[in-house]
Amino acid sequence: MNFKQQYVRYKSLVDEYLKECVKETKPKSVYQPIQYVLAGGGKRIRPLLVLLSCEAVGGKMRDALHASAGVEILHNFTLVHDDIMDHASSRRGRATIHTRWDENVAILVGDELLALAYRALLKTKSPHIQEITKAFTEGVVEVCEGQGYDKEFETRPNVSVQEYLLMIRKKTGKMVAVATEIGALIGNAKKKHLSALRRYGEYVGRAFQIQDDLLDIIADEKEFGKAIGGDLVEGKKTFLLLEGFRRAQGVDKMLLSRVMKNGGIPKREVPAYRRIYYRTDAIGAARRFVERDIANAKSELQRLPASNARTMLVWLTDMLLHRTY
Amino acid sequence: MNFKQQYVRYKSLVDEYLKECVKETKPKSVYQPIQYVLAGGGKRIRPLLVLLSCEAVGGKMRDALHASAGVEILHNFTLVHDDIMDHASSRRGRATIHTRWDENVAILVGDELLALAYRALLKTKSPHIQEITKAFTEGVVEVCEGQGYDKEFETRPNVSVQEYLLMIRKKTGKMVAVATEIGALIGNAKKKHLSALRRYGEYVGRAFQIQDDLLDIIADEKEFGKAIGGDLVEGKKTFLLLEGFRRAQGVDKMLLSRVMKNGGIPKREVPAYRRIYYRTDAIGAARRFVERDIANAKSELQRLPASNARTMLVWLTDMLLHRTY
């Protein structure tokens, strides 16, 4: 079985679990959108990391299945609430919850998803269950903090690349690190393997987010599942904008500073800004950042004993770097 | 020390904990409103029930302090999100989060409160921590379900008293029962004492909600901390509306059916509807319901060994029945 096949097999385990895990159907206003969310697909990177981290330290993958679903449900909770806050109308090519239903439904559905995430996680049988649930909870705290910074940055004219990196460490990196940490805990990892996997998660999480910023501007609209340049239109302080601003001069600097101050541009101006990102080599800088993180992530994996799961993690890391959607 | 003094002492333990428990200050957009929420007061009934239930089964009250704060923080999470969904502008005499800040802040602050609730709970040292956290999580699930029904009922012209009772069992009753259950678990309760305290919580929770419906129409506006008749204005299907509708005839029935269908009345019509509630004796029915639940709740307490904590629980139950705010 090649890596792609293994990935698909693990992914369908998670998809299956998510399809089956919610038995309730009433009230309909809550459980219809929840089924819609959980059937929404996605790459399931986070739950895969839980399963593979558990295996990579010598644990049984099946023991981590509940927790892996918990991490994925948690991720979906953040998407539902972030989409309200970002006024996003589509996600993975489908209408968002507050668009298809309404904002009240989306608030409540997000809340319930968070509870369902804990429900799945707490089915885990492990002597470390308290530590696992604590790690999960600290992940939620930091995700909220990260989203808070993200929203604050939208209306602040002066945000540094450094502040941006703090924000994405909380908003994206932390939960990826929690995914690997929880998997390792369930697999009864040695301390050094636990630390290596946590650091691996931090690198991958950061690379993932910067790659996401890149894809927002260079991806294929259909495959990406959302409108290209959405971050610019929303006035989001992405790595590209901040790094581009730092590097730009003359008219380019003036144009980028306009985005920094106004909080958004009309959609028709996206191509002009894309050209600035290329001209300032903000695109190249982002790419190099991602590549360096990916290299560091892989070298953390080398601290683990050789195993099929470790090789799968390397493959998954590469897939991440080369994804176009 | 009399009961009132004991109540104040326990309550200030909880207040103190809540004031101290959040060390983070950044991002300000998240932590300023969180401090505002946690300093907002309230009767702290739920955390008191955690502490007293632990003591009543022979445990040490201090062992349940983290969990009691967790239950109260969770309660505050529900208030912040419910206030958005209900378009409520004030709570306990102060502006709600989405009014003082904005909706995005309120969504995020609620999310973070839920995480902080788990953080506090998970500091508990107990061999039953997994069971405790599971009970807590099932509480969150049912609170969301209850709120879902509540919102569905607003736009449904035909809701029975029975459906209403299911809704409040989930929205209010369950978390009160979880409070007593968690306290009992931390105190290493015997099975029969655990069950008695859980049932006590269910009765008290239901009485509490119906009393709340009553107070919305008969309380003193200043003491109550929110506008009188707000439920009618919002078109909420309360016990009074549904029981009144069931009992009413002629013009009264027509007027109440108008509220059932339209989802709300102008504020100036509140006094007329209050008179209908008296005329149909919906007020009396609600009072009798509360009194019966309180009596049942107290008889559950009699299954516990006699103790100061048990007597305090009886006192607290009575206080609840006679509260005017």
XYZ file of C-alpha atoms in Angstrom:
650
model
C 0.000 0.000 0.000
C 1.481 3.355 -0.974
C 1.291 6.541 1.103
C -1.613 8.014 -0.769
C -3.620 4.839 -0.171
C -2.682 4.816 3.507
C -3.698 8.449 3.796
C -7.057 7.689 2.199
C -7.581 4.725 4.527
C -6.864 6.754 7.682
C -8.916 9.649 6.392
C -11.932 7.441 5.753
C -11.691 6.065 9.296
C -12.054 9.633 10.543
C -14.779 10.508 8.040
C -16.690 7.385 9.023
C -16.389 8.203 12.723
C -17.609 11.751 12.156
C -20.560 10.522 10.118
C -21.576 8.084 12.845
C -20.719 9.902 16.048
C -23.755 12.162 16.429
C -26.877 10.107 17.095
C -29.157 12.956 18.136
C -31.455 14.483 15.515
C -33.480 16.969 17.586
C -33.660 19.907 17.818
C -33.396 19.976 14.045
C -32.140 23.552 14.016
C -29.003 22.313 15.775
C -28.430 18.811 14.399
C -29.155 19.370 10.700
C -26.380 21.956 10.374
C -24.095 19.790 12.527
C -24.497 16.861 10.125
C -23.882 19.305 7.278
C -20.651 20.510 8.905
C -19.332 17.053 9.756
C -20.037 15.773 6.245
C -18.218 18.765 4.765
C -14.983 16.966 4.143
C -11.639 18.653 4.294
C -8.185 17.121 4.274
C -8.483 15.892 7.882
C -4.829 16.771 8.468
C -5.227 17.324 12.226
C -6.886 13.988 13.040
C -4.354 12.210 10.826
C -1.614 13.828 12.907
C -3.220 12.498 16.102
C -3.404 8.962 14.718
C 0.099 8.964 13.225
C 1.700 10.572 16.294
C 0.201 7.857 18.464
C 1.532 5.165 16.147
C 4.906 6.838 15.726
C 5.639 6.499 19.457
C 4.573 2.872 19.520
C 0.869 3.230 20.390
C -2.111 1.667 18.653
C -3.719 3.979 16.128
C -7.218 2.805 17.070
C -6.723 4.012 20.648
C -6.396 7.541 19.308
C -9.464 7.496 17.067
C -11.825 9.222 19.529
C -9.274 11.939 20.194
C -8.546 12.403 16.505
C -12.240 12.998 15.858
C -12.322 15.381 18.823
C -9.521 17.442 17.309
C -11.277 17.563 13.931
C -14.654 18.512 15.440
C -12.894 21.255 17.402
C -11.353 22.504 14.160
C -14.800 22.633 12.595
C -16.114 24.603 15.563
C -13.479 27.273 14.894
C -14.372 27.365 11.201
C -18.085 27.879 11.865
C -17.512 30.752 14.297
C -14.659 32.322 12.309
C -16.839 32.325 9.202
C -19.461 34.390 11.044
C -16.832 36.863 12.238
C -15.214 37.058 8.801
C -18.552 37.330 6.950
C -17.392 34.411 4.786
C -20.163 33.119 2.554
C -18.559 29.891 1.390
C -16.145 27.283 2.696
C -14.817 24.267 0.806
C -17.149 25.197 -2.028
C -20.289 25.078 0.141
C -22.385 27.749 1.812
C -21.283 28.545 5.379
C -23.676 27.849 8.256
C -24.667 31.459 8.916
C -25.330 31.886 5.180
C -27.335 28.697 4.674
C -29.144 29.046 8.020
C -28.549 32.208 10.050
C -26.125 33.731 12.545
C -27.952 32.485 15.626
C -27.876 28.947 14.304
C -24.185 29.268 13.485
C -23.328 30.535 16.975
C -25.224 27.677 18.603
C -23.916 25.035 16.206
C -20.347 26.152 16.904
C -20.957 25.900 20.648
C -22.417 22.441 20.329
C -19.537 21.313 18.098
C -17.117 22.343 20.832
C -19.060 20.219 23.318
C -19.155 17.308 20.866
C -15.402 17.645 20.408
C -14.927 17.139 24.150
C -17.418 14.269 24.106
C -15.386 12.433 21.471
C -12.072 13.197 23.165
C -13.351 11.992 26.550
C -14.146 8.546 25.163
C -10.383 7.991 25.036
C -9.128 5.331 27.425
C -5.799 6.523 28.773
C -4.149 6.965 32.154
C -3.162 10.437 30.864
C -6.739 11.532 30.160
C -6.534 14.586 32.433
C -3.304 15.785 30.803
C -4.795 15.101 27.365
C -7.937 17.067 28.095
C -5.869 19.895 29.587
C -3.707 20.078 26.449
C -6.851 20.135 24.326
C -8.308 22.925 26.458
C -5.162 25.042 26.245
C -5.455 24.592 22.501
C -8.972 26.053 22.554
C -7.816 28.984 24.711
C -5.027 29.847 22.291
C -7.199 29.431 19.222
C -9.526 32.051 20.715
C -6.607 34.335 21.543
C -5.272 33.942 18.024
C -8.639 34.813 16.524
C -8.788 37.836 18.865
C -5.440 39.107 17.585
C -6.497 38.394 14.022
C -9.613 40.537 14.382
C -7.683 43.269 16.234
C -5.095 43.400 13.459
C -7.789 44.012 10.844
C -8.416 47.522 12.163
C -4.869 48.339 13.312
C -2.789 50.213 10.705
C 0.566 49.009 12.097
C 1.121 45.299 12.554
C 4.603 43.770 12.390
C 5.561 40.443 10.842
C 6.535 39.430 14.393
C 3.055 40.112 15.754
C 1.601 38.234 12.839
C 3.733 35.201 13.673
C 2.525 35.287 17.296
C -1.048 35.413 16.042
C -0.774 32.400 13.725
C 1.162 30.438 16.341
C -1.942 30.755 18.502
C -4.626 30.581 15.870
C -3.269 27.711 13.785
C 0.034 26.388 15.106
C -1.076 25.574 18.633
C -3.891 23.201 17.692
C -1.662 21.341 15.255
C 0.899 20.961 18.037
C -1.890 19.831 20.380
C -2.927 17.224 17.820
C 0.551 15.675 17.762
C 0.890 16.057 21.556
C -2.381 14.279 22.265
C -1.535 11.468 19.866
C 1.832 11.043 21.564
C 0.238 11.035 25.042
C -2.254 8.366 24.036
C 0.651 6.312 22.689
C 2.434 6.683 26.059
C 5.336 8.516 24.442
C 8.668 9.069 26.125
C 9.254 12.710 27.087
C 11.749 13.365 24.277
C 9.450 11.918 21.650
C 6.536 13.929 23.016
C 8.600 17.135 22.756
C 9.806 16.313 19.259
C 6.255 15.718 18.062
C 5.008 18.894 19.723
C 7.747 20.950 18.016
C 7.011 19.169 14.748
C 3.387 20.271 15.138
C 4.395 23.878 15.781
C 6.526 24.022 12.624
C 3.913 22.328 10.508
C 1.148 24.548 11.903
C 3.041 27.695 11.014
C 3.981 26.442 7.568
C 0.361 25.452 7.036
C -0.932 28.944 7.799
C 1.639 30.792 5.688
C 0.935 28.353 2.874
C -2.744 29.237 3.324
C -1.911 32.933 2.988
C 0.001 32.091 -0.189
C -2.811 29.998 -1.612
C -5.284 32.801 -1.029
C -3.408 34.760 -3.674
C -1.897 32.152 -6.019
C -4.269 29.170 -5.915
C -6.805 28.012 -8.433
C -10.178 29.393 -7.337
C -12.190 26.218 -7.987
C -9.786 23.830 -6.313
C -9.207 26.184 -3.375
C -12.922 26.333 -2.677
C -13.012 30.011 -1.843
C -12.578 33.306 -3.688
C -8.995 34.231 -4.539
C -7.696 37.381 -2.875
C -10.334 37.150 -0.147
C -7.750 38.132 2.469
C -6.963 41.349 0.576
C -10.632 42.156 0.049
C -11.250 41.600 3.784
C -8.140 43.652 4.625
C -6.557 40.769 6.538
C -3.026 41.340 7.742
C -1.460 38.257 6.181
C 2.188 37.319 5.985
C 2.216 38.535 2.385
C 0.791 41.936 3.191
C 3.091 42.570 6.166
C 6.220 41.186 4.521
C 5.340 42.947 1.260
C 4.830 46.225 3.112
C 8.148 45.813 4.899
C 9.929 45.247 1.591
C 8.045 47.626 -0.708
C 9.130 51.091 -1.769
C 7.576 54.025 -3.593
C 4.151 53.528 -5.123
C 4.006 49.878 -4.044
C 4.525 50.883 -0.410
C 1.840 53.522 -0.715
C -0.612 51.046 -2.231
C 0.061 48.435 0.446
C -0.163 51.025 3.222
C -3.610 51.868 1.881
C -4.694 48.264 2.553
C -3.078 48.379 5.988
C -5.114 51.458 6.901
C -8.411 50.955 5.088
C -9.053 47.370 5.957
C -9.775 46.073 2.483
C -9.728 46.653 -1.267
C -12.301 46.107 -4.041
C -12.058 42.678 -5.664
C -11.039 44.160 -9.022
C -7.782 45.438 -7.503
C -6.600 41.971 -6.412
C -4.469 41.315 -9.562
C -2.568 44.597 -9.093
C -1.766 43.640 -5.516
C -0.728 40.165 -6.570
C 1.808 41.792 -8.892
C 3.175 43.837 -5.978
C 3.554 40.661 -3.936
C 5.639 39.174 -6.746
C 7.593 42.391 -7.353
C 8.589 42.741 -3.667
C 9.294 39.004 -3.526
C 6.922 38.688 -0.575
C 5.744 35.539 -2.368
C 9.306 34.190 -2.450
C 9.841 35.080 1.199
C 6.663 33.241 2.171
C 7.713 30.213 0.136
C 11.136 30.149 1.756
C 9.529 30.479 5.199
C 7.306 27.496 4.501
C 10.198 25.449 3.149
C 12.385 26.191 6.182
C 9.590 25.229 8.596
C 8.929 22.042 6.683
C 12.644 21.160 6.826
C 12.717 21.821 10.585
C 9.542 19.822 11.053
C 11.077 16.863 9.254
C 14.252 17.006 11.306
C 12.129 16.798 14.478
C 10.658 13.598 13.080
C 14.164 12.161 12.837
C 14.254 12.112 16.653
C 11.588 9.399 16.627
C 12.375 5.728 16.098
C 12.026 4.674 12.469
C 8.564 3.308 11.677
C 5.938 3.252 9.003
C 4.020 5.975 10.871
C 7.081 8.211 10.918
C 7.540 7.790 7.180
C 3.855 8.592 6.704
C 4.340 11.790 8.733
C 7.195 12.803 6.428
C 5.014 12.126 3.412
C 2.104 14.086 4.928
C 4.421 17.018 5.592
C 5.511 17.061 1.971
C 1.947 16.774 0.742
C 1.162 19.837 2.778
C 3.941 21.836 1.175
C 2.910 20.904 -2.329
C -0.832 21.185 -1.969
C -2.472 23.506 -4.428
C -5.829 23.616 -2.690
C -22.740 31.947 61.685
C -26.225 32.009 60.176
C -27.163 30.734 56.709
C -27.042 34.110 55.046
C -23.504 34.642 56.366
C -22.442 31.179 55.229
C -23.915 31.854 51.821
C -21.991 35.120 51.577
C -18.773 33.393 52.657
C -19.070 30.624 50.057
C -20.125 33.110 47.409
C -17.105 35.313 48.045
C -14.816 32.291 47.711
C -16.230 31.800 44.231
C -16.142 35.516 43.398
C -12.534 35.706 44.542
C -11.575 32.674 42.467
C -13.228 34.123 39.380
C -11.485 37.462 39.884
C -8.088 35.779 40.149
C -8.346 32.876 37.750
C -7.604 34.602 34.464
C -4.022 35.868 34.376
C -3.852 36.678 30.663
C -4.486 40.266 29.565
C -3.786 40.077 25.809
C -5.378 40.231 23.335
C -7.298 43.037 25.033
C -10.320 42.519 22.790
C -10.790 39.114 24.421
C -9.617 39.585 28.013
C -11.166 42.957 28.840
C -14.680 41.695 28.197
C -13.851 38.444 29.998
C -12.865 40.340 33.131
C -16.057 42.371 32.727
C -18.148 39.200 32.544
C -16.484 37.450 35.474
C -16.815 40.552 37.673
C -20.487 40.809 36.776
C -21.748 39.147 39.924
C -24.889 37.092 40.043
C -26.171 34.874 42.794
C -23.586 32.144 42.076
C -26.224 29.497 42.787
C -24.626 26.836 40.576
C -21.124 26.975 42.076
C -22.662 27.010 45.563
C -24.487 23.814 44.652
C -21.197 22.216 43.589
C -19.518 23.135 46.873
C -22.435 22.149 49.090
C -23.085 18.883 47.251
C -19.462 17.903 47.752
C -19.703 18.709 51.464
C -23.098 17.072 51.863
C -21.691 13.684 50.849
C -18.717 14.017 53.173
C -16.169 15.650 50.860
C -14.064 18.740 51.476
C -15.598 21.874 50.033
C -12.182 23.219 48.965
C -11.633 20.183 46.705
C -14.631 21.293 44.664
C -13.631 24.943 44.277
C -12.074 24.598 40.808
C -15.094 22.698 39.546
C -17.516 25.175 41.098
C -15.784 28.007 39.246
C -15.869 25.916 36.070
C -19.625 25.511 36.369
C -20.092 29.252 36.919
C -17.832 30.218 34.015
C -19.771 27.813 31.825
C -23.002 29.476 32.933
C -21.564 32.844 31.946
C -20.602 31.478 28.538
C -24.248 30.565 27.924
C -25.386 34.015 29.030
C -23.006 35.826 26.661
C -24.070 33.787 23.629
C -27.765 33.679 24.544
C -27.759 37.464 24.891
C -26.529 37.787 21.301
C -29.211 35.407 20.030
C -31.924 37.099 22.099
C -30.792 40.641 21.160
C -30.699 41.415 24.901
C -29.124 44.779 25.613
C -28.693 44.451 29.373
C -28.031 41.729 31.928
C -27.856 42.171 35.701
C -28.219 45.903 35.159
C -25.169 46.155 32.896
C -24.719 46.335 29.133
C -24.303 42.922 27.477
C -21.031 42.107 25.705
C -22.327 42.464 22.155
C -23.850 45.838 23.130
C -20.815 47.240 24.919
C -18.357 45.757 22.406
C -19.777 44.037 19.325
C -21.146 40.694 18.160
C -17.824 39.318 16.989
C -16.275 40.057 20.361
C -19.223 38.428 22.124
C -18.985 35.264 20.028
C -15.269 34.952 20.713
C -15.552 35.827 24.398
C -18.217 33.167 24.848
C -15.992 30.589 23.156
C -13.058 31.485 25.332
C -15.230 31.362 28.472
C -16.189 27.813 27.593
C -12.499 26.903 27.314
C -11.747 28.672 30.606
C -14.578 26.735 32.222
C -12.888 23.471 31.228
C -9.526 24.839 32.359
C -10.884 25.507 35.860
C -12.725 22.183 36.025
C -9.640 20.245 34.932
C -7.627 21.573 37.867
C -9.751 19.305 40.052
C -7.852 16.463 41.692
C -10.126 13.441 41.679
C -9.943 9.803 40.624
C -13.289 10.472 38.911
C -12.001 13.305 36.720
C -12.994 11.628 33.461
C -16.539 10.991 34.690
C -16.713 14.549 36.022
C -15.570 16.068 32.740
C -17.974 13.834 30.836
C -20.893 14.968 33.009
C -19.861 18.562 32.452
C -19.685 18.005 28.689
C -23.124 16.373 28.553
C -24.325 19.473 30.378
C -22.945 21.701 27.616
C -24.525 19.524 24.923
C -27.950 19.743 26.541
C -27.670 23.467 27.213
C -27.115 23.927 23.462
C -30.036 21.633 22.641
C -32.237 23.544 25.065
C -31.288 26.849 23.495
C -31.992 25.337 20.067
C -35.515 24.356 21.123
C -36.006 27.750 22.753
C -35.170 29.543 19.505
C -37.272 27.107 17.437
C -40.253 27.688 19.709
C -40.084 31.437 19.119
C -41.245 31.049 15.542
C -43.520 28.029 16.013
C -47.188 28.915 16.597
C -47.986 25.679 18.452
C -45.849 24.697 21.420
C -47.215 22.578 24.257
C -46.467 22.964 27.959
C -44.886 19.504 27.681
C -42.458 20.630 24.982
C -41.650 23.677 27.032
C -40.775 21.471 30.013
C -38.423 19.395 27.844
C -36.759 22.596 26.661
C -36.118 24.002 30.150
C -34.991 20.620 31.427
C -32.205 20.856 28.856
C -31.559 24.572 28.902
C -31.599 25.148 32.661
C -32.308 21.994 34.609
C -29.512 19.860 33.242
C -26.646 22.168 34.231
C -28.046 22.555 37.749
C -28.205 18.766 38.008
C -24.659 18.575 36.626
C -23.530 21.036 39.305
C -24.833 18.814 42.098
C -23.594 15.666 40.328
C -20.060 17.003 39.939
C -19.945 18.153 43.549
C -21.089 14.714 44.673
C -18.499 12.968 42.471
C -15.690 15.101 43.872
C -16.899 14.219 47.353
C -16.757 10.504 46.430
C -20.490 10.111 47.002
C -22.220 6.775 47.341
C -24.415 5.941 44.352
C -27.704 6.637 46.166
C -26.504 10.018 47.384
C -25.260 10.897 43.904
C -28.680 10.053 42.440
C -30.520 11.987 45.140
C -28.409 15.072 44.516
C -28.844 14.781 40.758
C -32.616 14.575 41.103
C -32.522 17.455 43.581
C -30.689 19.471 40.917
C -33.271 18.611 38.273
C -36.151 19.773 40.465
C -34.370 22.929 41.530
C -33.339 23.699 37.952
C -36.888 23.454 36.705
C -38.277 25.486 39.596
C -35.568 28.053 38.968
C -36.555 28.513 35.316
C -40.287 28.722 35.935
C -39.593 31.181 38.750
C -37.559 33.159 36.195
C -40.524 33.187 33.821
C -42.663 34.434 36.697
C -40.203 37.132 37.689
C -40.059 38.407 34.129
C -43.663 39.470 34.567
C -44.090 40.183 38.299
C -40.648 41.342 39.527
C -39.416 44.802 40.381
C -37.585 46.101 37.301
C -34.633 47.619 39.170
C -33.960 44.632 41.394
C -34.468 42.167 38.557
C -31.821 43.909 36.468
C -33.676 43.584 33.181
C -36.814 44.997 31.595
C -40.095 43.534 32.854
C -42.146 41.676 30.273
C -39.094 41.137 28.071
C -40.196 37.562 27.351
C -43.540 38.796 25.994
C -41.905 41.524 23.941
C -39.506 38.941 22.489
C -42.394 36.530 21.931
C -40.774 33.817 24.070
C -42.866 30.746 24.704
C -42.675 30.789 28.497
C -44.533 28.608 30.962
C -46.913 31.516 31.569
C -47.749 32.013 27.913
C -48.283 28.312 27.194
C -50.189 27.567 30.392
C -52.159 30.803 30.010
C -53.025 29.900 26.426
C -54.114 26.422 27.485
C -56.407 27.889 30.149
C -57.699 31.016 28.395
C -61.014 31.422 26.644
C -62.665 34.015 24.423
C -60.824 37.299 23.940
C -57.993 36.274 26.261
C -57.315 33.176 24.149
C -57.349 35.285 21.013
C -54.920 37.791 22.488
C -52.530 35.079 23.680
C -52.747 33.234 20.368
C -51.658 36.491 18.739
C -48.412 36.347 20.770
C -47.979 32.666 19.943
C -48.161 33.453 16.225
C -46.544 36.868 15.891
C -43.523 36.301 18.044
C -43.785 39.377 20.222
C -45.859 42.346 21.386
C -45.103 46.062 21.840
C -43.872 46.922 25.324
C -46.962 49.048 26.075
C -49.166 45.937 25.899
C -47.293 44.111 28.676
C -49.697 45.199 31.501
C -52.727 43.909 29.587
C -51.057 40.540 29.164
C -50.051 40.465 32.811
C -53.733 40.836 33.670
C -54.568 37.873 31.435
C -51.934 35.789 33.221
C -53.638 36.597 36.522
C -57.144 36.082 35.135
C -56.355 32.641 33.723
C -54.436 31.818 36.917
C -51.370 30.952 34.829
C -49.473 32.843 37.537
C -50.979 30.611 40.220
C -50.229 27.484 38.198
C -46.616 28.549 37.798
C -46.339 29.269 41.510
C -47.775 25.890 42.410
C -45.403 24.203 39.952
C -42.434 25.917 41.582
C -43.649 25.032 45.073
C -44.154 21.376 44.179
C -40.689 21.125 42.635
C -39.151 22.798 45.651
C -40.926 20.327 47.947
C -39.708 17.393 45.867
C -36.214 18.836 45.797
C -36.197 19.065 49.578
C -37.391 15.525 50.000
C -34.475 14.330 47.854
C -32.177 16.105 50.301
C -33.651 14.031 53.107
C -31.974 10.973 51.557
C -28.591 12.446 52.475
C -27.065 12.114 55.932
C -27.821 15.093 58.155
C -25.104 17.747 57.984
C -24.573 21.456 58.007
C -24.182 21.381 54.201
C -27.508 19.614 53.822
C -29.234 22.223 55.963
C -27.571 24.927 53.869
C -28.948 23.284 50.722
C -32.443 23.388 52.210
C -31.975 27.059 53.044
C -30.645 27.809 49.555
C -33.641 26.072 48.015
C -35.997 28.239 50.034
C -34.069 31.374 49.178
C -34.556 30.493 45.539
C -38.297 30.167 45.946
C -38.644 33.495 47.698
C -36.218 35.540 45.626
C -37.681 38.685 44.153
C -34.820 39.438 41.794
